[in-house]
Each structure stands twice: as structure tokens, then as C-alpha cells.
């Protein structure tokens, strides 16, 4: 005979155990297998769940093993005496950082709020762009469509080259690097988004070459025609009116070195024709598995 989980009350009524009877330590063990948003939602159930949802032992597993390196980008007074849950909340917001080569808030790093993985964005202003100081070729455009509030707009040039680099204590894992680009110039008119392709030309003639390399010798490269029309797109505008993220490649971090250096570039230096009408926003470096999580619908 199995034992019953119910018991009798003082008036003879049957008392059935509920969620409030689960020990906080048991709830904390379950939370180790849940995502931070799921933990925060369950914390509203009762006192035991709320207590387990604040346990350092739970949130320690959600933070990257080298989260202390990320805290170096934050003034000490902002994280001193914080519990692990609050440290996770702090690091899940974009943090500006300077790796010694840049000035200003041109690079940001943050933890993905679902996975706790490290993500990074690098502004076009942090890159070396050929001809950027000559307004005949390039202009800086303020916009709300960039996390850095400014993008580089190319009017026309023959030698197109954009280079950048970053040194950072990436946690061990596999990362993908993307350039975020937009054909044409966009603006708002009467509250509506309007795109202008007056200067857009030359990108269909020859592809742009994208490259990345790391301080430990890894390399990747690829080529894309930025204005190539897809055969199954009757309107030929699949790359117009939208920001497109071009994947350059992947690199692996094994955690053996304190920091990993990453160099990246895109270029089209065939001077037989000019090209123009392109917005350069930023470079993203994110864990390679992160987008698979999004496609599976496990991320919001």
C-alpha cells in the first residue's frame, strides 16, 4: 500500500499539500533548469517560490563563468552588495565599454536575458572607414533605427573598405559575426518611413568580400552581392527597405586566453566602377546558437 500525501485537519477535514508546502530548497533545484524569465514568472506564486527565485545558488548558474570581467565595465558602486539576481539584471542591460582603442560609447556588451550568453555590438564609428572624413563620400546620419543612434551613409566611392577590431574576454563558446547594412537612405516623412535610393548603385556588379580573423589564428571569409535580386522575388526588393545582417563567419573561444582579439572587414576595392547608397550601422558578435533558440520560439 502506498502512503497518502494528504492528512487530516483538526476538524477531521482532509488537507491536501499544495505548492506552498514544497521546500524552498527543492524549488531552487528545479529553477536551475529554467530560464530567467520563467523563474521570475514563477516567483509570483508564493513565498517559497519567491525565496528560491532570489537565491544566489540559482542565479550563479545563469551568469557566465567570467561575469566578474564584465563587471569591470561598471562603476563599483553600481554592483557592490548586489545579489546574483540583481547582477544578472544589471549585466542584461547594454554596457558601454572601451577596449583601449576607442573613445566614447561605441561598443556595447550585454547578457541575453533568456540564455545568459554574452552578446556584443560595435558601432560604425568604432571602425576604420576609408574616406569617412570626406563628406563627398560619407556622412553621419542620426537615426532611431540604430542602437548607437548614428549610422554611416555612403553616397559614392570607388574604394570601399571598412575595418574594425575588438579585444574582449569572451566566455568559452562558438560565436558568429554579422555586419548590419541597409541599401538606400531612409528618413521619416509625415510620420512614415521613406527610403531614398538616389545614390544606390554598383553593388550588383561585383560582390563585397567579408572577412574575420582572431588572435589565435582562426579565419573566415565570404562574399555577398548587396543588391542581388533573388530569383523568387518578383519585386526584386528583398534587400531594399530593410536592415540586413550579413554573416561573416564563426570563431571559437576555448577560454584558455584572458581575452580574444577579433578583426573584421568588408571591402569592394575594384576601382573600375563606383558604388554608393549604403548605410553601415554596426557589427554584432553573438553566440552562434542564439538565433536557433529564436527560431525555435524559446526566446522573446
XYZ file of C-alpha atoms in Angstrom, residues 56-198:
143
model
C 22.373 33.196 -5.303
C 22.842 29.477 -5.990
C 20.218 29.725 -8.741
C 21.459 32.889 -10.426
C 25.110 31.858 -10.219
C 24.284 29.225 -12.849
C 22.676 31.818 -15.153
C 25.718 34.089 -15.194
C 28.732 33.402 -17.455
C 31.653 31.965 -15.522
C 33.678 35.143 -16.105
C 30.941 37.641 -15.259
C 33.408 39.410 -12.976
C 35.229 40.539 -16.133
C 32.030 42.190 -17.347
C 31.603 43.975 -14.022
C 34.883 45.777 -14.711
C 32.941 47.892 -17.221
C 30.627 49.054 -14.425
C 31.474 51.537 -11.643
C 31.977 49.514 -8.427
C 29.303 51.439 -6.557
C 26.690 50.090 -9.009
C 27.233 46.415 -8.201
C 28.715 46.306 -4.713
C 26.438 44.463 -2.277
C 24.167 43.268 -5.089
C 22.843 39.716 -5.027
C 23.450 37.477 -8.058
C 19.930 38.077 -9.360
C 20.472 41.837 -9.408
C 23.901 41.376 -11.014
C 22.236 39.391 -13.800
C 19.673 42.195 -14.253
C 22.492 44.760 -14.373
C 24.520 42.846 -16.968
C 21.474 42.132 -19.141
C 21.321 45.844 -19.948
C 23.727 47.175 -22.614
C 27.026 48.255 -21.067
C 29.326 50.600 -22.950
C 32.961 49.618 -22.854
C 36.318 50.724 -24.216
C 38.980 48.127 -25.022
C 41.692 50.777 -25.194
C 41.330 51.548 -28.897
C 38.086 53.511 -28.945
C 36.725 56.675 -27.382
C 33.153 57.086 -26.232
C 30.191 54.722 -26.103
C 30.989 52.985 -29.401
C 30.811 49.382 -28.173
C 28.214 47.628 -26.065
C 28.033 44.252 -24.379
C 25.128 42.585 -22.583
C 23.787 39.236 -21.435
C 20.905 37.725 -23.337
C 18.011 37.737 -20.872
C 16.938 34.182 -21.664
C 20.202 32.292 -22.068
C 22.642 34.492 -20.138
C 25.023 34.363 -23.110
C 27.305 37.312 -23.895
C 26.366 39.479 -26.895
C 28.195 42.459 -28.379
C 27.570 45.340 -30.770
C 30.231 47.623 -32.288
C 29.270 50.973 -33.795
C 30.389 52.057 -37.267
C 32.087 54.997 -35.500
C 34.450 52.484 -33.886
C 35.587 51.226 -37.303
C 38.153 52.481 -39.795
C 36.220 53.524 -42.899
C 38.115 54.637 -45.994
C 37.179 58.224 -46.875
C 34.957 58.717 -43.818
C 36.251 62.265 -43.215
C 35.443 63.418 -46.758
C 31.812 64.495 -46.984
C 31.851 63.981 -50.732
C 31.827 60.262 -49.929
C 30.402 59.679 -46.458
C 28.034 61.328 -44.000
C 26.933 60.509 -40.474
C 23.139 60.254 -40.197
C 21.280 60.401 -36.875
C 18.565 57.763 -36.603
C 16.450 55.906 -34.068
C 16.937 52.695 -36.056
C 20.414 52.200 -34.644
C 21.190 51.288 -31.050
C 24.047 53.817 -31.360
C 21.683 56.481 -32.810
C 24.015 57.176 -35.751
C 24.901 55.329 -38.964
C 27.486 55.965 -41.683
C 25.937 56.707 -45.093
C 27.954 56.211 -48.268
C 26.993 58.489 -51.138
C 29.585 57.343 -53.675
C 33.092 55.899 -53.647
C 35.385 53.698 -55.710
C 37.485 52.153 -52.931
C 35.028 50.740 -50.404
C 36.662 49.385 -47.247
C 35.535 49.104 -43.616
C 37.786 47.564 -40.943
C 37.413 47.009 -37.225
C 38.755 45.060 -34.295
C 37.919 44.274 -30.707
C 39.671 42.584 -27.785
C 37.346 41.089 -25.220
C 37.165 38.354 -22.531
C 34.582 36.233 -24.353
C 33.399 33.196 -22.375
C 34.156 29.845 -23.987
C 31.852 29.034 -26.897
C 31.242 29.499 -30.610
C 30.390 32.982 -31.854
C 29.067 34.424 -35.118
C 29.923 37.865 -36.509
C 27.476 39.938 -38.575
C 27.599 43.275 -40.410
C 24.303 45.220 -40.240
C 23.729 47.118 -43.508
C 20.916 48.934 -45.313
C 20.670 49.807 -49.003
C 19.487 53.365 -49.609
C 18.921 56.249 -47.262
C 15.884 56.268 -45.009
C 14.024 59.028 -43.218
C 10.624 59.851 -41.787
C 8.124 61.988 -43.642
C 4.749 62.790 -42.131
C 5.301 60.027 -39.633
C 6.027 57.405 -42.293
C 9.325 55.689 -43.048
C 10.585 56.649 -46.507
C 13.595 55.177 -48.361
C 15.592 57.037 -50.990
C 17.701 55.056 -53.474
C 19.079 58.040 -55.380
